[in-house]
mmCIF file of C-alpha atoms in Angstrom:
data_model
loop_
_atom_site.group_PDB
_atom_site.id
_atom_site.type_symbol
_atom_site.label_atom_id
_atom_site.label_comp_id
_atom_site.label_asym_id
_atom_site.label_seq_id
_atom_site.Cartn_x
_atom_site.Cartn_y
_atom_site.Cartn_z
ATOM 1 C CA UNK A 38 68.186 5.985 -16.171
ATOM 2 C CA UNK A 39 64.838 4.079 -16.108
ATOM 3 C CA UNK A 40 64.021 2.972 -19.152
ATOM 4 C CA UNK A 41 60.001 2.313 -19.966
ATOM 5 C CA UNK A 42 59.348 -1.107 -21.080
ATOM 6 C CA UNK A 43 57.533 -1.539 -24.418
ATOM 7 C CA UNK A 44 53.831 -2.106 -23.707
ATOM 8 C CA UNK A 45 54.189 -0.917 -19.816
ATOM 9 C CA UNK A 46 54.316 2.597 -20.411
ATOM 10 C CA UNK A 47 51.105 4.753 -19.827
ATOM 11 C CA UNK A 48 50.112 8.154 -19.910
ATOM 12 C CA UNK A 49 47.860 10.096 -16.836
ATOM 13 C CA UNK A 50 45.114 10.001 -19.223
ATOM 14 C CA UNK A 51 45.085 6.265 -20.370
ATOM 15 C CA UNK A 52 46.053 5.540 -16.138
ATOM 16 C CA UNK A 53 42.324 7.472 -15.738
ATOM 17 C CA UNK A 54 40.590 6.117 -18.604
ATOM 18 C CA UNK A 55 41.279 2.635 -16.955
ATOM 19 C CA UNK A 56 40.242 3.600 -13.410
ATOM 20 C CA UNK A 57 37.656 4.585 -14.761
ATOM 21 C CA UNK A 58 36.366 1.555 -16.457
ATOM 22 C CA UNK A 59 37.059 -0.689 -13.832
ATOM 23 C CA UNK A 60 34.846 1.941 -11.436
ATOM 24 C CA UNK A 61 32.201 1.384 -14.437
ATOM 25 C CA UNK A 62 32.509 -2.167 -14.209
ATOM 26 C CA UNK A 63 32.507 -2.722 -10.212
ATOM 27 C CA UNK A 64 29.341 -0.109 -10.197
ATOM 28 C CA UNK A 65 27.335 -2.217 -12.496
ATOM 29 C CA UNK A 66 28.675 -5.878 -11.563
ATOM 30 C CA UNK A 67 28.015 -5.745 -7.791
ATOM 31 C CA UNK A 68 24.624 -4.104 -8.328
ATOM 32 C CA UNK A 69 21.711 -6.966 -10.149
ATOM 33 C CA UNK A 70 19.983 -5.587 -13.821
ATOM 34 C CA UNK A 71 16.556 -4.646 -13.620
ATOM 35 C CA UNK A 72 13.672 -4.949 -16.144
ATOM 36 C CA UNK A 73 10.699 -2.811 -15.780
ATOM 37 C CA UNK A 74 7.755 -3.937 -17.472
ATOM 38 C CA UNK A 75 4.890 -0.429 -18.339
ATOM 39 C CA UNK A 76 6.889 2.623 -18.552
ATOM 40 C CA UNK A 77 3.485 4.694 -18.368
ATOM 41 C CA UNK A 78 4.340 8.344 -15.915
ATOM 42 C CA UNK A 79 4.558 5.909 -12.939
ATOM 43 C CA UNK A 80 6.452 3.443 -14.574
ATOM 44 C CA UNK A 81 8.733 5.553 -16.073
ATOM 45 C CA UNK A 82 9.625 7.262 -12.823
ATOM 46 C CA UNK A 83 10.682 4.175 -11.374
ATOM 47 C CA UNK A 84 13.203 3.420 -14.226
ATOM 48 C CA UNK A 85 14.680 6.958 -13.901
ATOM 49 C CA UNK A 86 15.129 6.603 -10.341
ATOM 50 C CA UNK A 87 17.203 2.793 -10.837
ATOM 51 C CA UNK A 88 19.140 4.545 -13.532
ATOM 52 C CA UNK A 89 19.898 7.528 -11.315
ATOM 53 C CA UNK A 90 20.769 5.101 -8.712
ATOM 54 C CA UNK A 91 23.699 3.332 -11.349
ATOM 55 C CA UNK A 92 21.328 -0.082 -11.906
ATOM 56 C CA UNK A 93 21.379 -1.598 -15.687
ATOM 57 C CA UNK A 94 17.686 -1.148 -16.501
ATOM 58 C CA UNK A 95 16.180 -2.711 -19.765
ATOM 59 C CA UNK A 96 12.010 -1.741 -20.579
ATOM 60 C CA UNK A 97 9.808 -2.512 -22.051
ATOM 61 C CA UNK A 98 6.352 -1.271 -23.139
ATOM 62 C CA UNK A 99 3.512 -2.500 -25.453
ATOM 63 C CA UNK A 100 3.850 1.370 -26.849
ATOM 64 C CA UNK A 101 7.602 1.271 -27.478
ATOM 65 C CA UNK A 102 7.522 4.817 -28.475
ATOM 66 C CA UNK A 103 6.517 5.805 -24.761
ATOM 67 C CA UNK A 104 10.128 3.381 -23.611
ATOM 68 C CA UNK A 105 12.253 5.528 -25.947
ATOM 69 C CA UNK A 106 12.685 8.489 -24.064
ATOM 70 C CA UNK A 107 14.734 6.213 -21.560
ATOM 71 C CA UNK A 108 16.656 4.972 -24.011
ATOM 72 C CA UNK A 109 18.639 8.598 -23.892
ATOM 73 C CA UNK A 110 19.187 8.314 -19.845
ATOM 74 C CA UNK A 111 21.122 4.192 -20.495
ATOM 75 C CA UNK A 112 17.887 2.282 -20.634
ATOM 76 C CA UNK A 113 17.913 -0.578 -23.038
ATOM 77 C CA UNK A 114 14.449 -0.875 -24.938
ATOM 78 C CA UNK A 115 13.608 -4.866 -25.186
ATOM 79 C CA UNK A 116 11.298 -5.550 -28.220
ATOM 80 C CA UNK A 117 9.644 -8.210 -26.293
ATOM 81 C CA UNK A 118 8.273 -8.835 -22.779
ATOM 82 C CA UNK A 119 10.702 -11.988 -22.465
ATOM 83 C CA UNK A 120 13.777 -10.187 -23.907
ATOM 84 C CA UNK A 121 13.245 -7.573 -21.328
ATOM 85 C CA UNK A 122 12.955 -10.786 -18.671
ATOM 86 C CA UNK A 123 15.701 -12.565 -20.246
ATOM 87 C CA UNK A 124 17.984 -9.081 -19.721
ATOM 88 C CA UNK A 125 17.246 -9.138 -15.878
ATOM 89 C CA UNK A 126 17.394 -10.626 -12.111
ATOM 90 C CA UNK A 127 14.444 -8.100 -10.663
ATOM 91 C CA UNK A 128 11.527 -7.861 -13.144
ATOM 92 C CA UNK A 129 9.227 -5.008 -11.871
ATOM 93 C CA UNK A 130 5.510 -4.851 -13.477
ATOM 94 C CA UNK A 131 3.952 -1.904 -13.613
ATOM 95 C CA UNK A 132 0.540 -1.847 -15.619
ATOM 96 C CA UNK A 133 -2.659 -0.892 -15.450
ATOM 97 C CA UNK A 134 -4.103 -4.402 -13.366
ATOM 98 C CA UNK A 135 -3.359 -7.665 -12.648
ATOM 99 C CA UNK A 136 -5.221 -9.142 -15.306
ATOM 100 C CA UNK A 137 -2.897 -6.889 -17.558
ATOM 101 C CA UNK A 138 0.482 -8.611 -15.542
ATOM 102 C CA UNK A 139 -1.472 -11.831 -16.403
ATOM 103 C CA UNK A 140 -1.787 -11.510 -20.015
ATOM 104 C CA UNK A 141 2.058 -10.323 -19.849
ATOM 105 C CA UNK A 142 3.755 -13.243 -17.480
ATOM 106 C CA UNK A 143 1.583 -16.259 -18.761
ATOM 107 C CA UNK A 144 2.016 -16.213 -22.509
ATOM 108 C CA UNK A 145 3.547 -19.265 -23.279
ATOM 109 C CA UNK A 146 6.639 -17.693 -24.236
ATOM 110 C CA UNK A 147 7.224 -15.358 -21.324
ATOM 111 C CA UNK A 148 6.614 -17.852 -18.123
ATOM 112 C CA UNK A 149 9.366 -20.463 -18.765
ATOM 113 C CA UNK A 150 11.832 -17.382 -18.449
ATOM 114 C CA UNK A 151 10.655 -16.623 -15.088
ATOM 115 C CA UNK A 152 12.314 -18.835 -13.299
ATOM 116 C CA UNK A 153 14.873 -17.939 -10.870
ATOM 117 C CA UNK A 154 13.559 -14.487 -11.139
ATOM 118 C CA UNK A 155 12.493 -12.212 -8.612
ATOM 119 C CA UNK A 156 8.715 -10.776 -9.300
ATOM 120 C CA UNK A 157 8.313 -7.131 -7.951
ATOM 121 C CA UNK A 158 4.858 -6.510 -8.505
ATOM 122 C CA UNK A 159 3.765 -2.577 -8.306
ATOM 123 C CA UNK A 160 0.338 -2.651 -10.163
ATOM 124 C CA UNK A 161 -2.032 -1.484 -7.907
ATOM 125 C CA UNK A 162 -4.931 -4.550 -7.529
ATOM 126 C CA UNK A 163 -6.962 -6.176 -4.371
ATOM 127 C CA UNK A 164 -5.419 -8.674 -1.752
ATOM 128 C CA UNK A 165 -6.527 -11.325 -3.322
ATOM 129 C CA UNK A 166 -5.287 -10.562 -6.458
ATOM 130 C CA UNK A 167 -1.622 -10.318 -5.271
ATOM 131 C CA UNK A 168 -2.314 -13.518 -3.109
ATOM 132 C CA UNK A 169 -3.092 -15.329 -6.646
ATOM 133 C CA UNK A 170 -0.478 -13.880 -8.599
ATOM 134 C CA UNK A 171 1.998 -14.921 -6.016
ATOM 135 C CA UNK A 172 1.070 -18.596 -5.857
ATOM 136 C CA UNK A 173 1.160 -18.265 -9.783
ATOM 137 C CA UNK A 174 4.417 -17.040 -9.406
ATOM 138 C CA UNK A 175 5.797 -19.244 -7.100
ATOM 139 C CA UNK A 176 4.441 -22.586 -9.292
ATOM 140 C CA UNK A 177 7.051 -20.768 -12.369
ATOM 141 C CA UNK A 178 10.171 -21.649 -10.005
ATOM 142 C CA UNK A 179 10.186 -17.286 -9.294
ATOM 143 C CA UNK A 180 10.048 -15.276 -5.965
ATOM 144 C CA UNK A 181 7.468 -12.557 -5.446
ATOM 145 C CA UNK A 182 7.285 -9.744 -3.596
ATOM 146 C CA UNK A 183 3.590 -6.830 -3.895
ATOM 147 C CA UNK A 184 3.768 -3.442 -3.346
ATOM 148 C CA UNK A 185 1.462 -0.598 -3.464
ATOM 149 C CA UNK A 186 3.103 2.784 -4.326
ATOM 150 C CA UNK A 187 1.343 5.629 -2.434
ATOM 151 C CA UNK A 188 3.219 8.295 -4.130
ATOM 152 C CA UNK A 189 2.511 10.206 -7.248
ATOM 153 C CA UNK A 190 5.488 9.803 -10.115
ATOM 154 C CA UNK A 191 7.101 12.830 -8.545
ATOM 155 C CA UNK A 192 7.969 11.460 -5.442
ATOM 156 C CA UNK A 193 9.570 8.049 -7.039
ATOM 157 C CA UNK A 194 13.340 8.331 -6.348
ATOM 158 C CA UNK A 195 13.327 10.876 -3.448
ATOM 159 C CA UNK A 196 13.008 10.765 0.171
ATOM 160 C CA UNK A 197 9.353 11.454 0.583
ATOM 161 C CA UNK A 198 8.463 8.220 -1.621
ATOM 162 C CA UNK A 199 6.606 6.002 -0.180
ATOM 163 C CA UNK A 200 5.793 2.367 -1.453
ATOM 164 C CA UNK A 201 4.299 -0.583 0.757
ATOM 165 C CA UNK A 202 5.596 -3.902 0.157
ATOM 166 C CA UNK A 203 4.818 -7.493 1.590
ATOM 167 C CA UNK A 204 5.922 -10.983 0.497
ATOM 168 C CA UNK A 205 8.891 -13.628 2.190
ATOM 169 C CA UNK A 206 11.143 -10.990 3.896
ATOM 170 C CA UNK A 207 14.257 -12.409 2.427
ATOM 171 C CA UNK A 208 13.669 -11.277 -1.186
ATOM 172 C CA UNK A 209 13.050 -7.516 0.296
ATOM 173 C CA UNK A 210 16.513 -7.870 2.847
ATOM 174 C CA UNK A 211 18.407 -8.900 0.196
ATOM 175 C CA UNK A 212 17.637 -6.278 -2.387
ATOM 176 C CA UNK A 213 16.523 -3.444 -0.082
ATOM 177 C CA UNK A 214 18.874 -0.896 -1.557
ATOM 178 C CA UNK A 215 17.017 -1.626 -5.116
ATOM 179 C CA UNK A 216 13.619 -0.892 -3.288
ATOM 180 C CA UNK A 217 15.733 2.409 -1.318
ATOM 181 C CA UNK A 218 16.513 3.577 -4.796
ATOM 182 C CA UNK A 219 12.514 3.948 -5.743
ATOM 183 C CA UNK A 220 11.652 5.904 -2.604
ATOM 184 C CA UNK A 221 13.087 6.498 0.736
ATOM 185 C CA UNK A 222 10.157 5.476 2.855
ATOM 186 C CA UNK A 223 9.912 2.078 1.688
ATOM 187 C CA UNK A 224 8.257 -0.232 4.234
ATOM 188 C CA UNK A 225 7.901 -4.052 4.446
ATOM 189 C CA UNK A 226 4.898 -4.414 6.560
ATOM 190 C CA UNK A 227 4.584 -8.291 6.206
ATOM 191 C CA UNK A 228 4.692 -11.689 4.500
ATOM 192 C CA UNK A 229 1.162 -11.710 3.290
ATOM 193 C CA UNK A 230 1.738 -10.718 -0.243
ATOM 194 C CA UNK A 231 -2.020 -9.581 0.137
ATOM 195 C CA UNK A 232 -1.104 -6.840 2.767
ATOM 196 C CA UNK A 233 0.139 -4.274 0.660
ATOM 197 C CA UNK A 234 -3.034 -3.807 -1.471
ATOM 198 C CA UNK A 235 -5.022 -3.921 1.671
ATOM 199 C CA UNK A 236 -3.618 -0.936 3.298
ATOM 200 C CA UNK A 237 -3.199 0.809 0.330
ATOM 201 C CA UNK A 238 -6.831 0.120 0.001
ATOM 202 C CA UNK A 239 -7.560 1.607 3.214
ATOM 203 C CA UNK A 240 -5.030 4.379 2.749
ATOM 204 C CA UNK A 241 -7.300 5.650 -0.461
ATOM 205 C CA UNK A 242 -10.149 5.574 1.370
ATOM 206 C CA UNK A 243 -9.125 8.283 3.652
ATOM 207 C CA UNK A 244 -7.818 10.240 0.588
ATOM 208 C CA UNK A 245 -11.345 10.228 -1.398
ATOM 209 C CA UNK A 246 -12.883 10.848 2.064
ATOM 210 C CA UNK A 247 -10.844 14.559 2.358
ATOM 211 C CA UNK A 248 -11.554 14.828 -1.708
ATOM 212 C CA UNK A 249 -14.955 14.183 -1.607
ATOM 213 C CA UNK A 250 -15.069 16.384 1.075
ATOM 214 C CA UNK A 251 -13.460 18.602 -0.937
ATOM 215 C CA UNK A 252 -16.300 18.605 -3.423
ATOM 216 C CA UNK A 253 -18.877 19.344 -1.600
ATOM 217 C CA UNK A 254 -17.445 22.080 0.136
ATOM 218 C CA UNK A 255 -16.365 23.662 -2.694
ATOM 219 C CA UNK A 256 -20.030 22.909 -3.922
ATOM 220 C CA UNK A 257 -21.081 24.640 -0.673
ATOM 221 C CA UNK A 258 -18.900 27.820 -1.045
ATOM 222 C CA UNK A 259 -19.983 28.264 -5.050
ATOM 223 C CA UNK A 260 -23.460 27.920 -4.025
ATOM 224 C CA UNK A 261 -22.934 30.913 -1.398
ATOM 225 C CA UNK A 262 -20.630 32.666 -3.047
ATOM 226 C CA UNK A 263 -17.655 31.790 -0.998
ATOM 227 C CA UNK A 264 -14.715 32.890 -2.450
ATOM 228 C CA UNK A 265 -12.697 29.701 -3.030
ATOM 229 C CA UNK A 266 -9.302 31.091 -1.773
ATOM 230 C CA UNK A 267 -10.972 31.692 1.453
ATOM 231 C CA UNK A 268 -11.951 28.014 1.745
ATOM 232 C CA UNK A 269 -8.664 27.361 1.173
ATOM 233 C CA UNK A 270 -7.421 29.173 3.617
ATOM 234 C CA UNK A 271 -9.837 28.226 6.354
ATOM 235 C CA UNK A 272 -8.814 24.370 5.443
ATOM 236 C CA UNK A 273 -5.468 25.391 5.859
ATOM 237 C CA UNK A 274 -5.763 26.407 9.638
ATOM 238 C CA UNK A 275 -8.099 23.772 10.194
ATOM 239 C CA UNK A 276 -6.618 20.472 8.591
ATOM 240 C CA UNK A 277 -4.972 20.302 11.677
ATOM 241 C CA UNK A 278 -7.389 19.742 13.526
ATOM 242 C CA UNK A 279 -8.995 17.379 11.116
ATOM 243 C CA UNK A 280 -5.910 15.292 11.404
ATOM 244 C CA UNK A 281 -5.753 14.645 15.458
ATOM 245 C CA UNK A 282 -9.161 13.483 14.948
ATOM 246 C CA UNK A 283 -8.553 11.232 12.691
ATOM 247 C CA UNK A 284 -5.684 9.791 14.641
ATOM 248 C CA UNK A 285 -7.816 9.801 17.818
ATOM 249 C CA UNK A 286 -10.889 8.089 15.622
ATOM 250 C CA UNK A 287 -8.275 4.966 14.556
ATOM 251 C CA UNK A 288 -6.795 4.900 18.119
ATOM 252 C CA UNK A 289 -9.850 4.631 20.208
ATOM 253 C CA UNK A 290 -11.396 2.089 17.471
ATOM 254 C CA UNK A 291 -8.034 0.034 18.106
ATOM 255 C CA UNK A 292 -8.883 -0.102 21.257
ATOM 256 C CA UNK A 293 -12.441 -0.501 21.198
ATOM 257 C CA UNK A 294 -12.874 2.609 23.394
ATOM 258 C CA UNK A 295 -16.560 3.481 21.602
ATOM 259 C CA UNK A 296 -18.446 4.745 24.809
ATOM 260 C CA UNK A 297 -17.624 8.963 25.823
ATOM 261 C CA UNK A 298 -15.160 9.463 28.220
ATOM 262 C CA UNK A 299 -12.999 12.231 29.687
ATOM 263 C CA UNK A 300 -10.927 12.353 26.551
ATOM 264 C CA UNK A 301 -13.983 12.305 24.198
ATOM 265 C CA UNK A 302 -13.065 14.807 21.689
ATOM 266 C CA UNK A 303 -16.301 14.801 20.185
ATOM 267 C CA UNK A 304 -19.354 12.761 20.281
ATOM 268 C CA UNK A 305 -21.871 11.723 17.619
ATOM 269 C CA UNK A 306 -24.866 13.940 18.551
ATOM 270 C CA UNK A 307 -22.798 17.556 17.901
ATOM 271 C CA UNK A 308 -21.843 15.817 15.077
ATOM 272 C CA UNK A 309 -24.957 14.442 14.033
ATOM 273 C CA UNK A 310 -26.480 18.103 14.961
ATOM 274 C CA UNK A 311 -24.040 19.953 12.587
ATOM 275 C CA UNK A 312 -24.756 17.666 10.095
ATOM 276 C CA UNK A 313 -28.656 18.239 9.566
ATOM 277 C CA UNK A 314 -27.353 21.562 8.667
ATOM 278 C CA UNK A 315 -25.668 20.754 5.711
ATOM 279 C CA UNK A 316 -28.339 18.397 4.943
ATOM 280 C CA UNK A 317 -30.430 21.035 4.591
ATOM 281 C CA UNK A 318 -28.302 23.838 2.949
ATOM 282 C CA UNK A 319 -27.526 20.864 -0.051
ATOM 283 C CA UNK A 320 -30.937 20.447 -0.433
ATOM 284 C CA UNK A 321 -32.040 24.238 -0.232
ATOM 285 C CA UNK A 322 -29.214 24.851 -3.014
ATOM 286 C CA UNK A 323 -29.816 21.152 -4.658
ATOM 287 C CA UNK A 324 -26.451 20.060 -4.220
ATOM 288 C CA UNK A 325 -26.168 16.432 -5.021
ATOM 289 C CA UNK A 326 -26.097 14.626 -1.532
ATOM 290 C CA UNK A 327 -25.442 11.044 -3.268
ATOM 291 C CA UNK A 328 -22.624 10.490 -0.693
ATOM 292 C CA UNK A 329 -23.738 12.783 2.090
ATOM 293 C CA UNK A 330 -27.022 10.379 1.659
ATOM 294 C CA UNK A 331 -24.490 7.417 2.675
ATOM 295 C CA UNK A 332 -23.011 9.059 5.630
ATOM 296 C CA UNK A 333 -26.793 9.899 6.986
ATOM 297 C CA UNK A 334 -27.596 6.280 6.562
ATOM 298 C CA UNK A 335 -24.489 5.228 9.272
ATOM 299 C CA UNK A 336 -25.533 7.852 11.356
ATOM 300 C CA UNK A 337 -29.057 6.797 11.878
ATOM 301 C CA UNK A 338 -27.477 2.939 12.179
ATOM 302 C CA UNK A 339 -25.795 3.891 15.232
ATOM 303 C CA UNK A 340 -28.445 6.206 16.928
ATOM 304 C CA UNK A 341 -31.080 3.556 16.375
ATOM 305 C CA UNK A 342 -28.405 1.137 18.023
ATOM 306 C CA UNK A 343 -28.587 3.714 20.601
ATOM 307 C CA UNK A 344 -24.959 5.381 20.822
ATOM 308 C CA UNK A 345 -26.001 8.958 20.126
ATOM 309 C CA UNK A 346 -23.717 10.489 22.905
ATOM 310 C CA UNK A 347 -21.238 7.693 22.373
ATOM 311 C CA UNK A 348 -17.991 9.019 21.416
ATOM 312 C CA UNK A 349 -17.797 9.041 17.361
ATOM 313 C CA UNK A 350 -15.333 6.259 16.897
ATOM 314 C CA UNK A 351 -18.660 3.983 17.368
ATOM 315 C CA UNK A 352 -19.251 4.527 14.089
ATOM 316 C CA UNK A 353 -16.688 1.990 13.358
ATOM 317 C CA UNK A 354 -19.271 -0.264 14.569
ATOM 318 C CA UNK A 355 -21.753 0.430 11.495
ATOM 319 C CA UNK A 356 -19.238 0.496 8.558
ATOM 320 C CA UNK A 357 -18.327 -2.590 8.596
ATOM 321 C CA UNK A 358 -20.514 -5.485 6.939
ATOM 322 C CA UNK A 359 -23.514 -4.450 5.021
#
């Protein structure tokens, strides 16, 4: 007969409980704690997606009634912008600028707690902005790394999320699966911590292009009574279309291919042609042509420079420096 000895014995459920505090205490000891400083919608959704992803998050927020609500998913609400430092290894800022990170990381309480940190900044800003902020950084004893998220909150955490991020490589490679966790199309594109912001920059600009666009066609189709579902539809079969030239326009500029050739998709005098048209419907229905007036003014650059039958992508030429 085996006899239990005293203090040895265990039942199934005490043999699970354990298991399952030592899985509890592997998940969160081989993983690094987080802070997230702003928990504003985009802020938020990047906590949500490191808790979902098993990493001890603390936030903080100069509302802390907007932090609370993570509070009920395992977040830990610091009081204070340096308890929420003190609490973590990665210390992601998300705020409305970088004068807003400024007034957060310099107080003379806050920066002596930086050190040893790693800096994710994810505030959107300019290139030199990020450039500064990482030099500030650096000066602290603390690593940086920019990003630029070009994702709405509902894309943080899932495949389709994509943020930008540049800084020293070694900071990304060794906590990629921290930067995996906020979206799956996470990039580093280089160690210019400037980088980021720049193509983000550039990445906007083609968005308000297609939703300025936007406006004034829809302007276009309420003037003529164009029933707006039908616009949508037509954009729908022609978007396309829109995007191989855009492609084509950013190829042939890369390689300085201005002048027509066989695979000329189209040329600025068609272009130019169509676009008296809706000059003159805008002004017929008084449609304001504030940035229609701006894309004239390139146009007539480049034809005075005499590319008219050039292939569009001269344009590049003219939108340069003022």
């Amino acid at each position: 007969m085996r006899i239990a000895r005293s203090g040895r014995h265990h039942t199934s459920g005490q043999r699970r409980q354990r298991r399952a505090s030592r899985q509890w205490i592997w998940r969160f000891a081989m993983k690094p704690s987080i802070s997230v400083l702003g928990t504003g919608r985009m802020g938020s959704a990047l906590a949500r997606a490191l808790l979902r992803a098993g990493y001890r998050t603390t936030v903080w927020n100069r509302t802390k009634e907007k932090a609370e609500p993570l509070a009920a998913l395992g977040a830990t609400v610091a009081p204070t912008v340096r308890q929420a430092i003190d609490a973590a290894e990665i210390v992601i800022v998300n705020v409305s600028d970088y004068a807003a990170t400024a007034a957060l990381l310099r107080a003379g309480d806050v920066a002596p707690g930086l050190r040893g940190k790693l800096i994710v900044e994810l505030t959107s800003g300019t290139p030199e902005g990020a450039r500064e902020t990482s030099q500030w950084v650096a000066a602290q004893g603390a690593r940086y790394i920019d990003g630029a998220i070009l994702a709405t909150p509902d894309f943080i955490g899932t495949d389709a999320g994509t943020i930008l991020l540049s800084g020293a490589l070694a900071p990304f490679t060794a906590n990629e699966n921290v930067f995996r966790a906020l979206g799956g199309n996470v990039q580093h594109i280089g160690s210019d911590e400037g980088l980021a912001n720049a193509l983000d920059s550039a990445v906007l600009a083609l968005m308000w292009g297609a939703l300025f666009g936007g406006l004034h066609a829809i302007a276009v189709s309420k003037a003529e009574d164009i029933d707006l579902g039908e616009l949508g539809r037509q954009w729908k079969a022609t978007a396309p279309v829109i995007e191989g030239l855009v492609a084509d326009l950013i190829k042939r500029t890369g390689a300085g291919r201005f002048a027509s050739d066989a695979e000329t998709l189209s040329s600025i005098s068609p272009h130019y042609g169509a676009f008296q048209h809706l000059k003159e419907l805008m002004e017929a229905r008084s449609i304001d042509r504030t940035v229609v007036d701006g894309y004239d003014a390139i146009f007539r650059r480049a034809i005075a420079s005499g590319h008219l039958h050039d292939d569009f992508a001269a344009l590049s030429q003219f939108t340069g420096k003022a």
